[in-house]
Amino acid sequence: MKSLLPCALITGWMFRIAKSQNLGEMTRISDPNNVFVLPSEDVKHEATWLQWPHNYGWDPRHIQRYEDIWVEMTRALHTGEKVRIIVYNWRQKRRVRNVLENNGLDMSQIQFYTYPTDDVWIRDNGPIFVQDQQGNMIVENWKFNGWGGKADWWYDDYIPRDVSWELYLPVTSIPMVNEGGSIEVDGRGTLMAKRSSILNDNRNPGATQAEVEAYFRRYLGVTNFIWLDGTAGLEITDDHIDGTARFANGDTIVTLEKQDFIVPTEYDILTRATDADGKPYKIVHLPLTAKEIPSIGEHGLYINYYAGNNAIVFPIFQDANDQKAIDIIQGLYPDKTVVPIDFTELYLDGGLAHCVTMQQPTL
């Protein structure tokens, strides 16, 4: 995401708390052998989770600005998997149910859970569903602190625990700050990430790369790492990996075109990367929008898409490159339907489809 500075201005007291609390408190893992495995996003989903926009937070017009996007995401996904929606309170639950019913959606595929949230970015604050050594599903609760104390985090940090209770699943709390958008896994033992959003004193002060890798080995089941430096201070996230590169189909890295990289050496690292077996990845390039988005002054990103069971929720911007990008992704996922949705309004606040969705795999 790019910027949520209005949050800091409207709720200054929470901003000060977030700046000083909920940092990672990592202890050394003496035996880093993995106990849990994070499946690839490409595996079959039981459900996709969403945090529905509301007007109780920093933006009193969230519903008016975002809701059409959430309706279309739900429409695209609910024919192939459950859509589990977190709503702020019972009033919002009743209203959102009416909105979805009036849009003709199959409500038997949609489930509601009532918990207050600070915002919509469930990719970063939400539950991470992993498999233990006996094949059971576990909810991992990594710490969340509003991207290093830049935004409210109090309610959002509790969401993984709340979800585990609702699903009667065990939860493992991990004393490391880690946002879901900070990591990509290929499902075959490799993790891709940027140092700027993990090895950052606003998340995990004093942590070393070796210490972070030990946590990822233990809690995500990876053994091979592709590290990019990233750019600290770039957008509110300090430069998440899911705005630069994505794994697809276990053997492919989807990334930007070389000229669109802020740090050119990152492109070289990605194109030379190998998987846990030492095999090179296929590289697929996605363009940016042909023109800058007038209301933002930046080119739009297509790489932050979300792959459901039957549908790809794909951000478009009414741009000349929209169809080119759609065709590239359709070729990569021939068994899924690419569903283009105009995400321009959400992009004003720096996020796209992947940022606001979280998969729950079928185990």
Short mmCIF file of C-alpha atoms in Angstrom, two decimals:
data_model
loop_
_atom_site.label_atom_id
_atom_site.label_comp_id
_atom_site.label_asym_id
_atom_site.label_seq_id
_atom_site.Cartn_x
_atom_site.Cartn_y
_atom_site.Cartn_z
CA MET A 1 0.00 0.00 0.00
CA LYS A 2 1.05 3.59 -0.48
CA SER A 3 -0.21 5.82 2.31
CA LEU A 4 -2.72 5.83 5.12
CA LEU A 5 -1.52 9.06 6.70
CA PRO A 6 -5.05 10.33 7.43
CA CYS A 7 -5.25 7.58 10.04
CA ALA A 8 -2.35 9.09 11.95
CA LEU A 9 -3.92 12.53 11.81
CA ILE A 10 -7.40 11.48 12.90
CA THR A 11 -6.40 9.06 15.65
CA GLY A 12 -3.19 10.50 16.99
CA TRP A 13 -3.42 8.79 20.35
CA MET A 14 -3.54 5.36 18.75
CA PHE A 15 -0.72 6.36 16.41
CA ARG A 16 1.49 7.13 19.40
CA ILE A 17 0.68 3.79 21.02
CA ALA A 18 1.39 1.92 17.80
CA LYS A 19 4.74 3.66 17.47
CA SER A 20 5.87 2.43 20.87
CA GLN A 21 4.18 -0.95 21.31
CA ASN A 22 3.68 -4.34 19.73
CA LEU A 23 7.18 -4.62 18.31
CA GLY A 24 8.59 -8.06 17.68
CA GLU A 25 10.16 -9.74 20.71
CA MET A 26 11.99 -12.54 18.96
CA THR A 27 13.91 -15.13 20.92
CA ARG A 28 16.46 -17.44 19.37
CA ILE A 29 15.09 -20.69 17.95
CA SER A 30 17.62 -23.36 18.87
CA ASP A 31 16.05 -25.99 16.59
CA PRO A 32 14.76 -24.27 13.45
CA ASN A 33 13.52 -27.45 11.77
CA ASN A 34 10.03 -26.84 10.49
CA VAL A 35 6.97 -27.79 12.49
CA PHE A 36 4.38 -26.09 10.27
CA VAL A 37 3.99 -25.67 6.50
CA LEU A 38 2.29 -22.79 4.69
CA PRO A 39 0.65 -24.13 1.52
CA SER A 40 0.95 -22.23 -1.73
CA GLU A 41 -1.88 -19.83 -2.54
CA ASP A 42 -2.54 -22.01 -5.60
CA VAL A 43 -3.83 -24.99 -3.59
CA LYS A 44 -7.58 -25.51 -3.35
CA HIS A 45 -9.26 -23.09 -0.96
CA GLU A 46 -11.96 -23.84 1.55
CA ALA A 47 -12.66 -20.12 1.72
CA THR A 48 -11.45 -16.60 1.11
CA TRP A 49 -11.60 -14.12 4.00
CA LEU A 50 -12.47 -10.44 3.66
CA GLN A 51 -12.68 -7.57 6.15
CA TRP A 52 -15.63 -5.52 4.95
CA PRO A 53 -15.10 -1.74 4.77
CA HIS A 54 -16.86 0.36 7.38
CA ASN A 55 -17.15 4.00 8.39
CA TYR A 56 -16.05 3.60 12.02
CA GLY A 57 -12.34 4.21 11.39
CA TRP A 58 -10.12 6.90 9.96
CA ASP A 59 -12.20 7.39 6.79
CA PRO A 60 -15.92 8.14 7.33
CA ARG A 61 -16.56 7.33 3.64
CA HIS A 62 -15.02 3.86 3.41
CA ILE A 63 -18.33 2.22 2.55
CA GLN A 64 -19.16 4.72 -0.18
CA ARG A 65 -15.67 4.48 -1.68
CA TYR A 66 -14.96 0.76 -1.41
CA GLU A 67 -18.15 -1.27 -1.17
CA ASP A 68 -18.72 -1.82 -4.89
CA ILE A 69 -15.27 -3.41 -5.07
CA TRP A 70 -16.05 -5.76 -2.18
CA VAL A 71 -19.36 -6.77 -3.73
CA GLU A 72 -17.65 -7.64 -7.02
CA MET A 73 -14.86 -9.57 -5.28
CA THR A 74 -17.46 -11.58 -3.39
CA ARG A 75 -19.41 -12.20 -6.61
CA ALA A 76 -16.30 -13.43 -8.40
CA LEU A 77 -15.15 -15.77 -5.62
CA HIS A 78 -18.31 -17.20 -4.07
CA THR A 79 -19.17 -19.61 -6.89
CA GLY A 80 -15.93 -21.52 -6.31
CA GLU A 81 -15.43 -21.34 -2.53
CA LYS A 82 -16.92 -19.96 0.65
CA VAL A 83 -16.46 -16.25 1.25
CA ARG A 84 -16.04 -15.49 4.95
CA ILE A 85 -16.67 -11.86 5.75
CA ILE A 86 -15.64 -10.07 8.93
CA VAL A 87 -18.05 -7.24 9.71
CA TYR A 88 -17.62 -4.56 12.35
CA ASN A 89 -20.88 -5.13 14.26
CA TRP A 90 -24.36 -6.59 13.94
CA ARG A 91 -25.70 -3.48 12.21
CA GLN A 92 -23.12 -3.81 9.49
CA LYS A 93 -23.79 -7.53 9.20
CA ARG A 94 -27.48 -6.88 8.51
CA ARG A 95 -26.70 -4.12 6.02
CA VAL A 96 -24.02 -6.07 4.12
CA ARG A 97 -26.25 -9.13 3.94
CA ASN A 98 -28.97 -7.00 2.36
CA VAL A 99 -26.50 -5.51 -0.12
CA LEU A 100 -25.30 -8.93 -1.23
CA GLU A 101 -28.82 -10.37 -1.44
CA ASN A 102 -29.92 -7.39 -3.54
CA ASN A 103 -26.99 -8.09 -5.87
CA GLY A 104 -28.24 -11.63 -6.45
CA LEU A 105 -25.46 -13.54 -4.70
CA ASP A 106 -25.91 -17.08 -3.37
CA MET A 107 -25.97 -16.42 0.37
CA SER A 108 -25.40 -20.09 1.21
CA GLN A 109 -21.79 -19.51 0.07
CA ILE A 110 -21.27 -16.47 2.30
CA GLN A 111 -20.62 -16.48 6.05
CA PHE A 112 -20.37 -13.55 8.45
CA TYR A 113 -18.23 -13.07 11.54
CA THR A 114 -18.70 -10.05 13.78
CA TYR A 115 -15.51 -8.45 15.10
CA PRO A 116 -14.36 -4.82 15.08
CA THR A 117 -11.51 -4.02 12.70
CA ASP A 118 -9.33 -0.99 12.12
CA ASP A 119 -9.27 -1.30 8.34
CA VAL A 120 -9.63 -3.68 5.39
CA TRP A 121 -6.11 -5.07 4.85
CA ILE A 122 -6.66 -8.67 5.96
CA ARG A 123 -3.67 -9.90 3.97
CA ASP A 124 -1.42 -8.16 6.45
CA ASN A 125 -3.24 -8.56 9.76
CA GLY A 126 -5.30 -11.68 9.16
CA PRO A 127 -4.87 -15.36 10.02
CA ILE A 128 -2.22 -17.43 8.27
CA PHE A 129 -3.48 -20.99 7.86
CA VAL A 130 -0.77 -23.65 8.04
CA GLN A 131 -0.53 -27.42 8.30
CA ASP A 132 1.16 -29.21 11.18
CA GLN A 133 3.16 -32.43 10.92
CA GLN A 134 0.02 -34.51 11.43
CA GLY A 135 -1.80 -32.74 8.60
CA ASN A 136 -4.04 -30.64 10.86
CA MET A 137 -4.86 -27.01 10.17
CA ILE A 138 -3.43 -24.44 12.57
CA VAL A 139 -3.97 -20.67 12.68
CA GLU A 140 -0.76 -18.68 13.03
CA ASN A 141 -1.01 -15.36 14.82
CA TRP A 142 2.01 -13.27 13.82
CA LYS A 143 2.21 -9.87 15.48
CA PHE A 144 0.82 -6.89 13.57
CA ASN A 145 1.67 -3.30 14.51
CA GLY A 146 0.22 -1.15 11.74
CA TRP A 147 3.22 -1.42 9.39
CA GLY A 148 5.71 -0.26 11.96
CA GLY A 149 3.45 2.06 13.94
CA LYS A 150 2.13 4.08 11.01
CA ALA A 151 -1.55 3.20 11.44
CA ASP A 152 -4.08 1.79 13.90
CA TRP A 153 -3.53 -1.85 14.72
CA TRP A 154 -5.32 -2.64 17.99
CA TYR A 155 -8.40 -4.41 16.63
CA ASP A 156 -6.69 -5.90 13.59
CA ASP A 157 -3.98 -7.58 15.66
CA TYR A 158 -6.67 -9.72 17.34
CA ILE A 159 -8.27 -11.02 14.13
CA PRO A 160 -6.20 -14.24 13.80
CA ARG A 161 -7.10 -15.23 17.36
CA ASP A 162 -10.77 -14.37 16.76
CA VAL A 163 -10.86 -16.46 13.58
CA SER A 164 -9.27 -19.44 15.33
CA TRP A 165 -11.99 -19.33 17.99
CA GLU A 166 -14.76 -19.13 15.40
CA LEU A 167 -13.40 -22.14 13.49
CA TYR A 168 -12.45 -24.14 16.60
CA LEU A 169 -8.87 -24.33 15.36
CA PRO A 170 -5.75 -24.20 17.53
CA VAL A 171 -3.78 -20.97 17.31
CA THR A 172 -0.03 -20.47 17.58
CA SER A 173 1.09 -16.98 18.57
CA ILE A 174 4.46 -15.96 17.16
CA PRO A 175 6.49 -13.13 18.75
CA MET A 176 7.63 -11.70 15.40
CA VAL A 177 5.97 -8.90 13.44
CA ASN A 178 5.17 -10.19 9.98
CA GLU A 179 2.53 -9.06 7.49
CA GLY A 180 1.10 -11.50 4.96
CA GLY A 181 1.95 -9.15 2.09
CA SER A 182 5.60 -9.30 3.16
CA ILE A 183 6.01 -12.92 2.11
CA GLU A 184 5.41 -15.16 -0.90
CA VAL A 185 5.85 -18.95 -0.83
CA ASP A 186 5.92 -21.31 -3.79
CA GLY A 187 4.61 -24.31 -1.84
CA ARG A 188 7.80 -26.22 -2.60
CA GLY A 189 10.09 -24.87 0.10
CA THR A 190 10.99 -21.37 -1.12
CA LEU A 191 10.05 -18.02 0.41
CA MET A 192 10.43 -14.64 -1.29
CA ALA A 193 10.54 -11.41 0.74
CA LYS A 194 12.03 -7.93 1.07
CA ARG A 195 14.32 -7.00 3.93
CA SER A 196 12.87 -3.48 4.15
CA SER A 197 9.49 -4.66 5.49
CA ILE A 198 10.76 -7.39 7.83
CA LEU A 199 14.32 -6.58 8.94
CA ASN A 200 13.21 -3.15 10.01
CA ASP A 201 13.52 -1.69 13.49
CA ASN A 202 9.93 -0.48 13.29
CA ARG A 203 8.87 -4.15 13.26
CA ASN A 204 11.57 -6.40 14.68
CA PRO A 205 14.28 -4.23 16.23
CA GLY A 206 17.72 -5.79 16.20
CA ALA A 207 16.64 -8.96 14.41
CA THR A 208 19.13 -10.53 12.02
CA GLN A 209 18.34 -12.23 8.73
CA ALA A 210 19.44 -15.57 10.19
CA GLU A 211 17.03 -15.16 13.11
CA VAL A 212 14.14 -14.25 10.81
CA GLU A 213 14.90 -17.20 8.54
CA ALA A 214 14.82 -19.53 11.56
CA TYR A 215 11.27 -18.36 12.30
CA PHE A 216 10.22 -18.83 8.69
CA ARG A 217 11.72 -22.33 8.64
CA ARG A 218 9.90 -23.29 11.82
CA TYR A 219 6.53 -21.68 11.16
CA LEU A 220 6.21 -21.70 7.35
CA GLY A 221 8.16 -24.83 6.42
CA VAL A 222 10.56 -23.19 3.97
CA THR A 223 14.24 -23.96 3.44
CA ASN A 224 15.20 -21.70 0.54
CA PHE A 225 15.08 -17.89 0.52
CA ILE A 226 14.97 -15.22 -2.19
CA TRP A 227 15.71 -11.89 -0.52
CA LEU A 228 15.34 -8.49 -2.15
CA ASP A 229 16.55 -5.39 -0.33
CA GLY A 230 13.37 -3.38 -0.84
CA THR A 231 13.08 0.32 -0.05
CA ALA A 232 12.41 1.34 3.54
CA GLY A 233 9.97 4.24 3.67
CA LEU A 234 8.44 3.38 0.29
CA GLU A 235 4.70 3.51 0.96
CA ILE A 236 3.26 2.68 4.35
CA THR A 237 4.38 -0.95 4.07
CA ASP A 238 8.09 -0.24 3.57
CA ASP A 239 7.81 -2.00 0.20
CA HIS A 240 6.00 -5.35 0.33
CA ILE A 241 7.02 -8.17 -1.98
CA ASP A 242 3.47 -8.62 -3.34
CA GLY A 243 3.79 -5.32 -5.20
CA THR A 244 6.88 -6.55 -7.05
CA ALA A 245 6.86 -10.33 -7.49
CA ARG A 246 4.49 -13.27 -7.03
CA PHE A 247 4.78 -17.04 -7.25
CA ALA A 248 2.43 -18.93 -9.58
CA ASN A 249 1.94 -22.64 -10.21
CA GLY A 250 4.97 -23.54 -8.10
CA ASP A 251 7.47 -22.99 -10.89
CA THR A 252 6.89 -19.40 -12.02
CA ILE A 253 7.72 -15.92 -10.74
CA VAL A 254 5.40 -13.20 -11.99
CA THR A 255 7.08 -9.82 -11.82
CA LEU A 256 7.32 -6.36 -13.31
CA GLU A 257 9.15 -5.47 -16.48
CA LYS A 258 12.78 -4.56 -15.87
CA GLN A 259 12.38 -0.85 -16.56
CA ASP A 260 9.67 -0.61 -13.90
CA PHE A 261 11.88 -1.69 -10.98
CA ILE A 262 12.82 1.01 -8.49
CA VAL A 263 15.91 -1.02 -7.56
CA PRO A 264 17.26 -2.57 -10.80
CA THR A 265 19.36 -5.20 -9.01
CA GLU A 266 16.16 -6.74 -7.63
CA TYR A 267 15.16 -7.74 -11.15
CA ASP A 268 18.51 -9.48 -11.63
CA ILE A 269 18.09 -11.40 -8.36
CA LEU A 270 14.61 -12.60 -9.36
CA THR A 271 15.55 -13.70 -12.85
CA ARG A 272 18.53 -15.68 -11.51
CA ALA A 273 16.69 -17.20 -8.56
CA THR A 274 16.38 -20.96 -8.15
CA ASP A 275 13.93 -23.07 -6.19
CA ALA A 276 14.69 -25.41 -3.28
CA ASP A 277 15.88 -28.04 -5.77
CA GLY A 278 18.18 -25.61 -7.56
CA LYS A 279 15.95 -25.26 -10.63
CA PRO A 280 15.42 -21.83 -12.23
CA TYR A 281 11.95 -20.33 -12.28
CA LYS A 282 9.98 -19.41 -15.36
CA ILE A 283 9.64 -15.62 -15.49
CA VAL A 284 6.41 -13.92 -16.56
CA HIS A 285 6.29 -10.13 -16.86
CA LEU A 286 3.33 -7.87 -16.20
CA PRO A 287 3.30 -4.25 -17.38
CA LEU A 288 2.21 -1.21 -15.45
CA THR A 289 -0.67 0.88 -16.75
CA ALA A 290 0.20 2.78 -19.92
CA LYS A 291 -0.69 6.10 -18.31
CA GLU A 292 -0.47 7.48 -14.82
CA ILE A 293 -3.74 7.34 -12.90
CA PRO A 294 -4.78 11.02 -12.74
CA SER A 295 -6.10 10.96 -9.18
CA ILE A 296 -2.91 9.30 -7.93
CA GLY A 297 -0.09 10.50 -10.16
CA GLU A 298 1.36 6.98 -10.41
CA HIS A 299 1.08 4.08 -12.82
CA GLY A 300 -1.25 1.28 -11.76
CA LEU A 301 -0.04 -2.19 -10.75
CA TYR A 302 -1.56 -5.40 -12.10
CA ILE A 303 0.66 -7.76 -10.11
CA ASN A 304 -1.37 -7.53 -6.90
CA TYR A 305 -4.09 -9.91 -8.13
CA TYR A 306 -5.71 -12.70 -6.10
CA ALA A 307 -6.16 -16.29 -7.30
CA GLY A 308 -9.29 -18.04 -6.04
CA ASN A 309 -10.42 -21.56 -6.85
CA ASN A 310 -12.29 -20.64 -10.03
CA ALA A 311 -11.56 -16.94 -10.48
CA ILE A 312 -8.68 -14.49 -10.56
CA VAL A 313 -9.70 -11.20 -8.93
CA PHE A 314 -7.79 -8.87 -11.21
CA PRO A 315 -7.32 -5.12 -10.72
CA ILE A 316 -7.88 -2.88 -13.72
CA PHE A 317 -7.84 0.90 -14.14
CA GLN A 318 -9.69 1.64 -17.42
CA ASP A 319 -6.28 1.80 -19.10
CA ALA A 320 -4.93 0.74 -22.49
CA ASN A 321 -2.81 -1.97 -20.84
CA ASP A 322 -5.69 -3.58 -18.95
CA GLN A 323 -6.45 -6.17 -21.63
CA LYS A 324 -2.78 -6.96 -22.23
CA ALA A 325 -2.34 -7.74 -18.54
CA ILE A 326 -5.56 -9.78 -18.42
CA ASP A 327 -4.40 -11.91 -21.36
CA ILE A 328 -1.04 -12.60 -19.69
CA ILE A 329 -2.66 -13.79 -16.47
CA GLN A 330 -5.32 -15.80 -18.31
CA GLY A 331 -2.52 -17.65 -20.07
CA LEU A 332 -0.89 -18.39 -16.73
CA TYR A 333 -4.13 -19.69 -15.19
CA PRO A 334 -6.04 -21.31 -18.10
CA ASP A 335 -8.43 -23.18 -15.79
CA LYS A 336 -9.59 -20.04 -13.96
CA THR A 337 -11.64 -17.08 -15.14
CA VAL A 338 -9.96 -13.70 -14.90
CA VAL A 339 -12.50 -11.28 -13.44
CA PRO A 340 -11.46 -7.66 -14.04
CA ILE A 341 -12.55 -5.21 -11.34
CA ASP A 342 -11.80 -1.50 -11.30
CA PHE A 343 -9.66 -0.99 -8.18
CA THR A 344 -8.81 2.66 -8.78
CA GLU A 345 -10.59 3.86 -5.63
CA LEU A 346 -8.77 1.39 -3.37
CA TYR A 347 -5.47 2.20 -5.08
CA LEU A 348 -5.89 5.77 -3.85
CA ASP A 349 -5.12 4.30 -0.42
CA GLY A 350 -2.36 2.12 -1.79
CA GLY A 351 -3.91 -1.35 -1.96
CA LEU A 352 -5.23 -3.82 -4.51
CA ALA A 353 -6.83 -7.27 -4.61
CA HIS A 354 -4.13 -9.32 -2.88
CA CYS A 355 -3.90 -6.81 -0.03
CA VAL A 356 -7.53 -7.30 1.00
CA THR A 357 -7.96 -11.07 0.65
CA MET A 358 -6.69 -14.07 2.62
CA GLN A 359 -6.99 -17.67 1.52
CA GLN A 360 -7.98 -20.54 3.81
CA PRO A 361 -6.70 -23.73 2.18
CA THR A 362 -8.55 -27.02 2.13
CA LEU A 363 -6.51 -29.51 4.14
#
